Short mmCIF file of C-alpha atoms in Angstrom, two decimals:
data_model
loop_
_atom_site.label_atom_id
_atom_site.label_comp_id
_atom_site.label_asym_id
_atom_site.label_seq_id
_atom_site.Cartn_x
_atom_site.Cartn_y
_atom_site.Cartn_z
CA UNK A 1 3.06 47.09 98.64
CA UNK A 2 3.65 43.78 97.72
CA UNK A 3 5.95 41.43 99.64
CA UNK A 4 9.24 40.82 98.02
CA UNK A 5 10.25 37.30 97.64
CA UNK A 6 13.56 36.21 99.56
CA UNK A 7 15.71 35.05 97.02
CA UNK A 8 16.55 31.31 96.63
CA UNK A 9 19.84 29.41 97.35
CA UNK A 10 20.70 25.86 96.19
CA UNK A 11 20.49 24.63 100.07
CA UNK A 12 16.91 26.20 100.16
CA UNK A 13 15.71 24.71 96.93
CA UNK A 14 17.32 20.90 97.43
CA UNK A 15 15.50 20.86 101.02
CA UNK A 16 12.34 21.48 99.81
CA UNK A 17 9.80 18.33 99.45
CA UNK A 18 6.89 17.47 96.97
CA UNK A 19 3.33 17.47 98.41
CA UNK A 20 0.48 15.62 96.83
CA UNK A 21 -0.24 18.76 95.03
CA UNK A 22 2.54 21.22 92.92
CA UNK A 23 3.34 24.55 94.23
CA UNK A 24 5.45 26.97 93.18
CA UNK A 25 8.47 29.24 95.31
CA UNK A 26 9.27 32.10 93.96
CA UNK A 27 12.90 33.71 93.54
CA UNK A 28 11.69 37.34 92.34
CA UNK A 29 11.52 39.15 89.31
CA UNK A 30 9.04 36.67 88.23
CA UNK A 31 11.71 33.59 88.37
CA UNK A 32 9.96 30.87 90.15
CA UNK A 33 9.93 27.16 91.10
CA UNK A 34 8.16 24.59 90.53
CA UNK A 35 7.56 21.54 93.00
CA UNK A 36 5.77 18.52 91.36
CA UNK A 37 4.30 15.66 93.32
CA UNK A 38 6.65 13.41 91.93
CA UNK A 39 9.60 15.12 93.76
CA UNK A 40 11.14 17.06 90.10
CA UNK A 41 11.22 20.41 89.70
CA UNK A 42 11.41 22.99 87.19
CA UNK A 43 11.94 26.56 86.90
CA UNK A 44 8.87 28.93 85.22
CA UNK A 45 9.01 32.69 84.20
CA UNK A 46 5.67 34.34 85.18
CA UNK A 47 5.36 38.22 83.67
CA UNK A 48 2.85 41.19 82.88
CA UNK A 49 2.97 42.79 79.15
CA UNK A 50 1.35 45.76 78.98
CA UNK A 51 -1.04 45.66 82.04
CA UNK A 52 -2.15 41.97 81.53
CA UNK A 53 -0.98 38.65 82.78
CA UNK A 54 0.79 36.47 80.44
CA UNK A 55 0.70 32.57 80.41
CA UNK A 56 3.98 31.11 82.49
CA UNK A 57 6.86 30.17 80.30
CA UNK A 58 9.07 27.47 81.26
CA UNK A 59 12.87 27.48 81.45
CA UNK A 60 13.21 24.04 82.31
CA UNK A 61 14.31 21.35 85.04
CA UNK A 62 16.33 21.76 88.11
CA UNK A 63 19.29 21.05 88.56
CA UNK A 64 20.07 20.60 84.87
CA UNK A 65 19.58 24.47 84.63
CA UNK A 66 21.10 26.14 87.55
CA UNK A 67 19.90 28.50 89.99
CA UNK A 68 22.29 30.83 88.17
CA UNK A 69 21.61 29.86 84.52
CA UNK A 70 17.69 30.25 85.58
CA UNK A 71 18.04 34.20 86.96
CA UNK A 72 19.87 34.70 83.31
CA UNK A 73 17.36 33.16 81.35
CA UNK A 74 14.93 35.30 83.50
CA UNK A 75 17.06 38.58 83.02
CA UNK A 76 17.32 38.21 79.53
CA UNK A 77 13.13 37.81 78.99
CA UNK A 78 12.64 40.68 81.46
CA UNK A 79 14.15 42.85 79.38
CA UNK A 80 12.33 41.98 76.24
CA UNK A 81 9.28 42.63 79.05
CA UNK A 82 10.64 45.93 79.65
CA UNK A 83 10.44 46.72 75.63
CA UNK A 84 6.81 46.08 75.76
CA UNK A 85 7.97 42.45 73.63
CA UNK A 86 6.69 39.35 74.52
CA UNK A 87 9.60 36.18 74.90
CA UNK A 88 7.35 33.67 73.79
CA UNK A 89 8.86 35.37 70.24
CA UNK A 90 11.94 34.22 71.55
CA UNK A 91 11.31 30.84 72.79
CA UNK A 92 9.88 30.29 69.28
CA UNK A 93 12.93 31.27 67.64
CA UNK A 94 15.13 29.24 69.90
CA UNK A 95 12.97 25.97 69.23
CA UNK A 96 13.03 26.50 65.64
CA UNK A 97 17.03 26.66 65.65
CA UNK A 98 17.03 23.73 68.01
CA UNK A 99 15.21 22.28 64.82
CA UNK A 100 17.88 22.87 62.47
CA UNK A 101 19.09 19.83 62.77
CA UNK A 102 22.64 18.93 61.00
CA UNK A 103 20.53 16.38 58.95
CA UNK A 104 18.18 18.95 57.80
CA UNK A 105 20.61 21.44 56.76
CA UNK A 106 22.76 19.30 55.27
CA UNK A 107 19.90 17.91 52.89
CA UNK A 108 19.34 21.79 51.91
CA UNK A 109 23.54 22.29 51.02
CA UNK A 110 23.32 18.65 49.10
CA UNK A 111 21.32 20.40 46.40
CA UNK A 112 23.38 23.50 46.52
CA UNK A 113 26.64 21.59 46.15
CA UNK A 114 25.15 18.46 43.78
CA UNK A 115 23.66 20.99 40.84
CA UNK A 116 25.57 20.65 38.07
CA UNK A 117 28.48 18.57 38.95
CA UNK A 118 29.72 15.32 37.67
CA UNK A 119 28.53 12.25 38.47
CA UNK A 120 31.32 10.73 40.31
CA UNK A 121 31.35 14.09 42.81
CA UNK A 122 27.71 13.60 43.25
CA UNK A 123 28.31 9.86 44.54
CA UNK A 124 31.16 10.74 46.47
CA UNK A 125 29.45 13.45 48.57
CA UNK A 126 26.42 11.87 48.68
CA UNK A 127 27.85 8.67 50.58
CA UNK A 128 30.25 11.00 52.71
CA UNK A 129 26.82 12.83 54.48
CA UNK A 130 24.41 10.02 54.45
CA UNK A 131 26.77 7.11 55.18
CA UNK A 132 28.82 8.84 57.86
CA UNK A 133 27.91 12.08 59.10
CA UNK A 134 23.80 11.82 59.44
CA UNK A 135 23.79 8.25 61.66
CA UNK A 136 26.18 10.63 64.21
CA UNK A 137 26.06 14.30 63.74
CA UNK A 138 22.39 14.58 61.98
CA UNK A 139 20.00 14.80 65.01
CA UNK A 140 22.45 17.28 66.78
CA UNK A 141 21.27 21.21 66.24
CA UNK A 142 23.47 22.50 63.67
CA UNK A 143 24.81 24.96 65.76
CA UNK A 144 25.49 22.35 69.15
CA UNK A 145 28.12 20.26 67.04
CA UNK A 146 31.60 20.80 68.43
CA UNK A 147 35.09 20.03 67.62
CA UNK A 148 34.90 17.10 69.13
CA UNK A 149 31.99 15.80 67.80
CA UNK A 150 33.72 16.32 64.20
CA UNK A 151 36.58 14.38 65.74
CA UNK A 152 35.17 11.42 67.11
CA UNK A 153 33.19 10.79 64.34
CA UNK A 154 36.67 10.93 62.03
CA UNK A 155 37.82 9.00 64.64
CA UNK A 156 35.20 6.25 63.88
CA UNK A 157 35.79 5.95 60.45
CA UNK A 158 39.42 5.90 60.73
CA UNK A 159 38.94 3.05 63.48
CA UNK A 160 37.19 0.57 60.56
CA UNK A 161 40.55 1.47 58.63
CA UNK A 162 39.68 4.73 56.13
CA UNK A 163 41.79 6.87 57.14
CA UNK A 164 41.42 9.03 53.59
CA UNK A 165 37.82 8.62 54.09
CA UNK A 166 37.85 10.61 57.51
CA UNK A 167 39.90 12.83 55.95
CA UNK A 168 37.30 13.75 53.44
CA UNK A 169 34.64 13.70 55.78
CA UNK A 170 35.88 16.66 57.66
CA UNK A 171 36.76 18.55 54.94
CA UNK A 172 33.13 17.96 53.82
CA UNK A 173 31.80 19.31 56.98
CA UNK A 174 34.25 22.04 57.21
CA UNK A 175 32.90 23.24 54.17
CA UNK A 176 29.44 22.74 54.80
CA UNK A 177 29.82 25.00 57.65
CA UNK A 178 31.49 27.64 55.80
CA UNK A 179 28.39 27.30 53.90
CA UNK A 180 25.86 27.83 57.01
CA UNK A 181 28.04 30.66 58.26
CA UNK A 182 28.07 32.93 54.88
CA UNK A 183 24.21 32.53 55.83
CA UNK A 184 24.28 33.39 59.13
CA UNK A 185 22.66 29.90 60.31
CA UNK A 186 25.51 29.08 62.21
CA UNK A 187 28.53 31.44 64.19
CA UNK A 188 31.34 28.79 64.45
CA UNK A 189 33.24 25.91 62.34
CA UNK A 190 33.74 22.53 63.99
CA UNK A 191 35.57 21.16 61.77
CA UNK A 192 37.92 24.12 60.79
CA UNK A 193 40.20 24.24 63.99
CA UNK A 194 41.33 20.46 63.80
CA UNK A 195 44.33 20.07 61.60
CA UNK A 196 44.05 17.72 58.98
CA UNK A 197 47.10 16.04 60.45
CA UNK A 198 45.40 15.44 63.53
CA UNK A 199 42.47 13.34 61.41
CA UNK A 200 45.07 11.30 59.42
CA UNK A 201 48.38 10.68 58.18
CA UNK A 202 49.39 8.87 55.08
CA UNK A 203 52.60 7.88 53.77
CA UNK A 204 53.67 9.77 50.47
CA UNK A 205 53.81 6.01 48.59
CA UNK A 206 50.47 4.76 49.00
CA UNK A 207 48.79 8.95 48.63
CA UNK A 208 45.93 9.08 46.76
CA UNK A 209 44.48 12.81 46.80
CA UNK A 210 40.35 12.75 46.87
CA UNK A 211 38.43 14.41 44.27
CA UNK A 212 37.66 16.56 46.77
CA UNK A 213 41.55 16.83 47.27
CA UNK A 214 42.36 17.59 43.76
CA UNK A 215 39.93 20.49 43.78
CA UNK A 216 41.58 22.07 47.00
CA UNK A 217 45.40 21.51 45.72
CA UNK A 218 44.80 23.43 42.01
CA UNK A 219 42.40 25.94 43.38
CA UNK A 220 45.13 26.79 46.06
CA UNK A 221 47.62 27.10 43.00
CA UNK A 222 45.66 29.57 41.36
CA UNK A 223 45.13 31.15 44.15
CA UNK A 224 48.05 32.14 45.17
CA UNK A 225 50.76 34.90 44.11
CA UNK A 226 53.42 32.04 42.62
CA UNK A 227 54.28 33.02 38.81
CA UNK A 228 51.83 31.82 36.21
CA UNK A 229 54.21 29.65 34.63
CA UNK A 230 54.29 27.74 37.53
CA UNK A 231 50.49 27.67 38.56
CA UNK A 232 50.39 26.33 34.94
CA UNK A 233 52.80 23.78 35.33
CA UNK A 234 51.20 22.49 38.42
CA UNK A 235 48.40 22.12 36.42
CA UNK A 236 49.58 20.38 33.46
CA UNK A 237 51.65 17.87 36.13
CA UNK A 238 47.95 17.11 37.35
CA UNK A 239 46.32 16.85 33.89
CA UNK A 240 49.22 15.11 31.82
CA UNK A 241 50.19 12.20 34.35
CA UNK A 242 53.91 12.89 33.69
CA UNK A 243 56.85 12.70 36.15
CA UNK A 244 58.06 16.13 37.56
CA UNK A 245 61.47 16.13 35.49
CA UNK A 246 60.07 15.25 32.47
CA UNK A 247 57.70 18.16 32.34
CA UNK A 248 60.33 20.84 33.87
CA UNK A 249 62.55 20.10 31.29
CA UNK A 250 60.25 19.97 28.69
CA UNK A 251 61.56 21.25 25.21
CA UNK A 252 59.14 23.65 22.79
CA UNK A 253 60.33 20.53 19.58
CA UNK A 254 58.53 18.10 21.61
CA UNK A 255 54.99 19.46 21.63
CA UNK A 256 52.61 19.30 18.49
CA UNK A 257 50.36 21.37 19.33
CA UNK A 258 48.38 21.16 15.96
CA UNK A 259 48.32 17.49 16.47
CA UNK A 260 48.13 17.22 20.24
CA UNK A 261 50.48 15.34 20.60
CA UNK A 262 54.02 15.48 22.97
CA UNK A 263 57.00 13.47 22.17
CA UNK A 264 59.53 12.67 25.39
CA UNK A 265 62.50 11.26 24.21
CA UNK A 266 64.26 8.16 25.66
CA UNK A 267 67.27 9.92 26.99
CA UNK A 268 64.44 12.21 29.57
CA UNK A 269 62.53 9.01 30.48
CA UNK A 270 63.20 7.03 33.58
CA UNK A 271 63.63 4.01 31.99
CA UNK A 272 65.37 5.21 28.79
CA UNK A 273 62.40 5.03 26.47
CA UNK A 274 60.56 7.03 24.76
CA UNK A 275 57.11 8.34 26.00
CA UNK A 276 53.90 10.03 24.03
CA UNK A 277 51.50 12.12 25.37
CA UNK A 278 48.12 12.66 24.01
CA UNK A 279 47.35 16.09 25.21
CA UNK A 280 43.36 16.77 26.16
CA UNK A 281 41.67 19.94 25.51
CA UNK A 282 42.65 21.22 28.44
CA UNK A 283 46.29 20.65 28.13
CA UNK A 284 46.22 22.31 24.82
CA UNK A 285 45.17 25.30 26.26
CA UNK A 286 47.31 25.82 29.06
CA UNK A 287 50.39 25.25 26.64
CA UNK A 288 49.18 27.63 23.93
CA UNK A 289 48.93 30.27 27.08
CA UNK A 290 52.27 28.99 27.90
CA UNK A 291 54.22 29.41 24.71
CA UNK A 292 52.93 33.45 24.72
CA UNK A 293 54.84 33.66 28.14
CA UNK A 294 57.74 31.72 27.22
CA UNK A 295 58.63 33.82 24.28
CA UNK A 296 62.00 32.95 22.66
CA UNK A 297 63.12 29.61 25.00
CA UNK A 298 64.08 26.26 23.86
CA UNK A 299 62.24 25.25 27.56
CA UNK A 300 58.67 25.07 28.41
CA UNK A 301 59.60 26.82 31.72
CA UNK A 302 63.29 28.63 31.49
CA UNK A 303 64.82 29.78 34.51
CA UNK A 304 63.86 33.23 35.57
CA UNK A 305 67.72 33.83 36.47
CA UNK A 306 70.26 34.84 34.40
CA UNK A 307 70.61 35.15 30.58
CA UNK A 308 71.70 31.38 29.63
CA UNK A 309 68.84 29.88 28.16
CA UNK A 310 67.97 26.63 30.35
CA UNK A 311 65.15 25.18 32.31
CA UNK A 312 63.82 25.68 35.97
CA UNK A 313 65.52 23.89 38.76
CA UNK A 314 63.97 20.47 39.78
CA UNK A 315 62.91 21.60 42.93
CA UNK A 316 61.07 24.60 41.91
CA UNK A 317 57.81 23.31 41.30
CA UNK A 318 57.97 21.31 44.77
CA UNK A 319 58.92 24.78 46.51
CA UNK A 320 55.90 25.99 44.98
CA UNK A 321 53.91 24.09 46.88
CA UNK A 322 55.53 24.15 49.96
CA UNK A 323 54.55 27.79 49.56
CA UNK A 324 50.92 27.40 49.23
CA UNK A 325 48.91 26.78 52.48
CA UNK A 326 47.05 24.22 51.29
CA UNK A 327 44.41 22.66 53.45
CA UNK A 328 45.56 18.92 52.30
CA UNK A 329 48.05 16.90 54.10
CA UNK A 330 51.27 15.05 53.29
CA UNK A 331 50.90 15.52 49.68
CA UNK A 332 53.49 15.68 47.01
CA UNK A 333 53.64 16.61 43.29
CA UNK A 334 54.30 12.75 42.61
CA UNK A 335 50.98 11.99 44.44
CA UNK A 336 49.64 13.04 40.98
CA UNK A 337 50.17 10.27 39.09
CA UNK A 338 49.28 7.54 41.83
CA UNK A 339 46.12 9.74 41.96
CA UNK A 340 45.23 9.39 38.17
CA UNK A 341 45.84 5.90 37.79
CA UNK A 342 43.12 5.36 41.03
CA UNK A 343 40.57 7.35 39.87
CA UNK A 344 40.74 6.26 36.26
CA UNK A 345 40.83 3.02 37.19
CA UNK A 346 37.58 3.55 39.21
CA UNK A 347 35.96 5.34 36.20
CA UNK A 348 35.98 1.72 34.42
CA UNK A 349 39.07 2.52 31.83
CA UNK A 350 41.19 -0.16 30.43
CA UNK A 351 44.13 -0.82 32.78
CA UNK A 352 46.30 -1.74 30.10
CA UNK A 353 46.00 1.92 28.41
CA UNK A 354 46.45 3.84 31.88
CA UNK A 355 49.82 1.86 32.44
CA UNK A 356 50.55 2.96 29.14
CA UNK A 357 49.57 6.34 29.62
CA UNK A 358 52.03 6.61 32.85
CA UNK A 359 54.71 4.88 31.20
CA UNK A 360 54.82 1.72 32.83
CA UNK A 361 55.87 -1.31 31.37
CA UNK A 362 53.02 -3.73 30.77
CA UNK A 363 54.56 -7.20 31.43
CA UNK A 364 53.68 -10.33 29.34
CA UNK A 365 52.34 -10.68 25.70
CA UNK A 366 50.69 -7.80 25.83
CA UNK A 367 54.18 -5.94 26.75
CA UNK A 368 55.31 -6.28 22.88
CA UNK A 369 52.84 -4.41 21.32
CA UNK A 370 53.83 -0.84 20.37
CA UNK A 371 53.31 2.54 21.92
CA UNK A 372 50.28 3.36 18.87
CA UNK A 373 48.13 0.15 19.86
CA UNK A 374 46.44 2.17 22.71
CA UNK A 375 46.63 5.69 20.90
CA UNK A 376 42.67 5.90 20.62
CA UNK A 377 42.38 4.77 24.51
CA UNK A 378 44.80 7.06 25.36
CA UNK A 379 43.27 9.84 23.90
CA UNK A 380 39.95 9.11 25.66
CA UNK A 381 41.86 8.62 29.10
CA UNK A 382 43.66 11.85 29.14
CA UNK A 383 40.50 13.94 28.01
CA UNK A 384 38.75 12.08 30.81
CA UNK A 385 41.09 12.67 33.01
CA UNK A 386 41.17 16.30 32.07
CA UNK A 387 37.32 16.65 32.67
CA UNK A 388 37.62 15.22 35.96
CA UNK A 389 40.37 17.44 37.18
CA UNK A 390 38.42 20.39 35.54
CA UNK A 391 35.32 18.81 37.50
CA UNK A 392 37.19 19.59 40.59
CA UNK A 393 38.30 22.33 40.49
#
């Protein structure tokens, strides 16, 4: 009957000393260690499968892996040993997912996500994975990265003073990792238990949503159970770069539908003058869709209440919102508009004709010329515009 080995205790295993050759102390159940000359030592597995001796499998140094953590690594292999199935299957497996690197997997989503989409998405991804989250997530095992990985890196990004940009970064990784969960590469989200309000904070004034952003708000909107009127006026406030108040109060006499075309009068402007939209594709159809809802109302969107014919309340499209539980931060409707003007300016398109296109004043000589001189720009900056939102989404 073979002698049984008398299990090991952390005094017991820190007394013993290397010798000019290895040897090996065993714990039982196969579990032993490993002395080397040089005064290290690791723990081995040593097992029989199915009559025969098997080559030693490592578990790895002492004391990074406990005495405890080394009996469960051995408990777990002995019962694979017990099936009559080898753990070297298992080690395999486990080095393999050690080699699913965030760098590698994130290369694989990159031409999921990049297929098909526009170019400006493409760049913007692109530089979010490669310029920030390979140099200090990518050599970590895609299923190793914590919430507090995700967050210091944010917190590096916000340190050199883009706070939007670490913003963006973990909604990138949040969804890349709803991504590797659907496929059963990884069990957890890093990036979906911190708050976005605990990445960055931005005051409403200087809010620019990301494209990213834009996506998330409108698909959020349709999303949700708010009346399609409203999930349509959300997205026309996006797509038309109009003030709230002028588009709640919208009248059916305004729009030309035929011509695409909407006329806001002086007296609904903020500063008293009169405003024309050039409505994209886009627009068109969410206003034709409209006017079949609408039925018999003077108002783009009359009050649900009562029987007098008049339009929604001012705040109704901002408790909308408020409603929705969108995954984007200190946002508001008016965020729209400061959004539009960014991007469009960072598409290349003629400042002049965007100021127009919001209504501003343009100061100077140019400030005389009338509302038609930009008509043709204005046309091709709303359907842009339009694209981009649609891009989005």
């Amino acid at each position: 009957m073979p002698r049984q080995a008398i299990p090991l205790t952390d005094t017991k295993i820190k007394a013993l000393k290397p010798t000019e050759k290895r040897y090996r102390i065993s714990d039982g159940g196969g579990l032993v260690l490993e002395v080397m000359p040089t005064g290290s030592k690791v723990w081995r597995y040593r097992f029989t499968l199915h009559g025969k001796p098997q080559p030693t499998l490592t578990i790895g140094p002492y004391p990074e892996i406990s005495l405890a953590e080394a009996r469960q690594q051995r408990d777990q292999w002995a019962k694979l040993v017990a099936k009559g199935e080898s753990p070297k299957l298992a080690v395999r497996e486990a080095k393999a997912e050690k080699h699913n690197t965030v760098a590698k997997f994130a290369e694989h989503w990159l031409l999921e996500q990049l297929e098909g989409k526009s170019e400006s998405y493409r760049k913007t991804l692109t530089r979010v994975i490669y310029k920030d989250v390979l140099p200090w997530l990518g050599g970590m095992p895609l299923k190793d990265v914590k919430p507090a990985d995700v967050l210091g890196l944010c917190d590096r990004i916000k340190h050199r003073g883009s706070p939007k940009m670490a913003l963006l970064t973990r909604n990138v990784l949040k969804r890349m990792y709803d991504f590797a969960i659907a496929r059963q590469v990884a069990e957890h989200n890093p990036a979906a238990v911190l708050p976005a309000r605990f990445i960055a904070t931005e005051e409403s004034r200087t809010r620019v949503l990301s494209a990213q952003e834009i996506g998330d708000v409108l698909r959020g909107v349709y999303l949700s159970d708010i009346r399609r009127p409203l999930k349509l006026a959300l997205h026309l406030l996006a797509i038309t770069m109009v003030r709230k108040t002028e588009l709640t109060t919208a009248r059916w006499e305004e729009v030309d539908l035929d011509a695409g075309i909407w006329d806001i009068p002086a007296e609904r402007m903020k500063k008293d003058r009169p405003h024309r939209v050039y409505l994209s594709t886009q627009a068109k159809g969410l206003l034709t869709e409209l006017k079949s809802l609408t039925r018999s109302s003077s108002y783009l969107f009359p009050s649900p209440r009562g029987t007098e014919d008049r339009p929604i309340a001012s705040s109704t499209l901002n408790q909308a919102v408020q409603s929705l539980s969108l995954d984007v931060q200190h946002f508001v409707l008016h965020d729209f508009r400061r959004t539009a003007s960014t991007h469009l300016h960072e598409m290349g398109h003629s400042s002049d004709a965007i100021e127009k296109a919001l209504s501003h004043k343009i100061v100077g000589i140019k400030g005389v010329y009338n509302r038609a001189e930009y008509a043709e720009q204005r046309k091709l900056i709303m359907q842009a515009w339009a694209d981009f939102v649609d891009d989005q989404i």
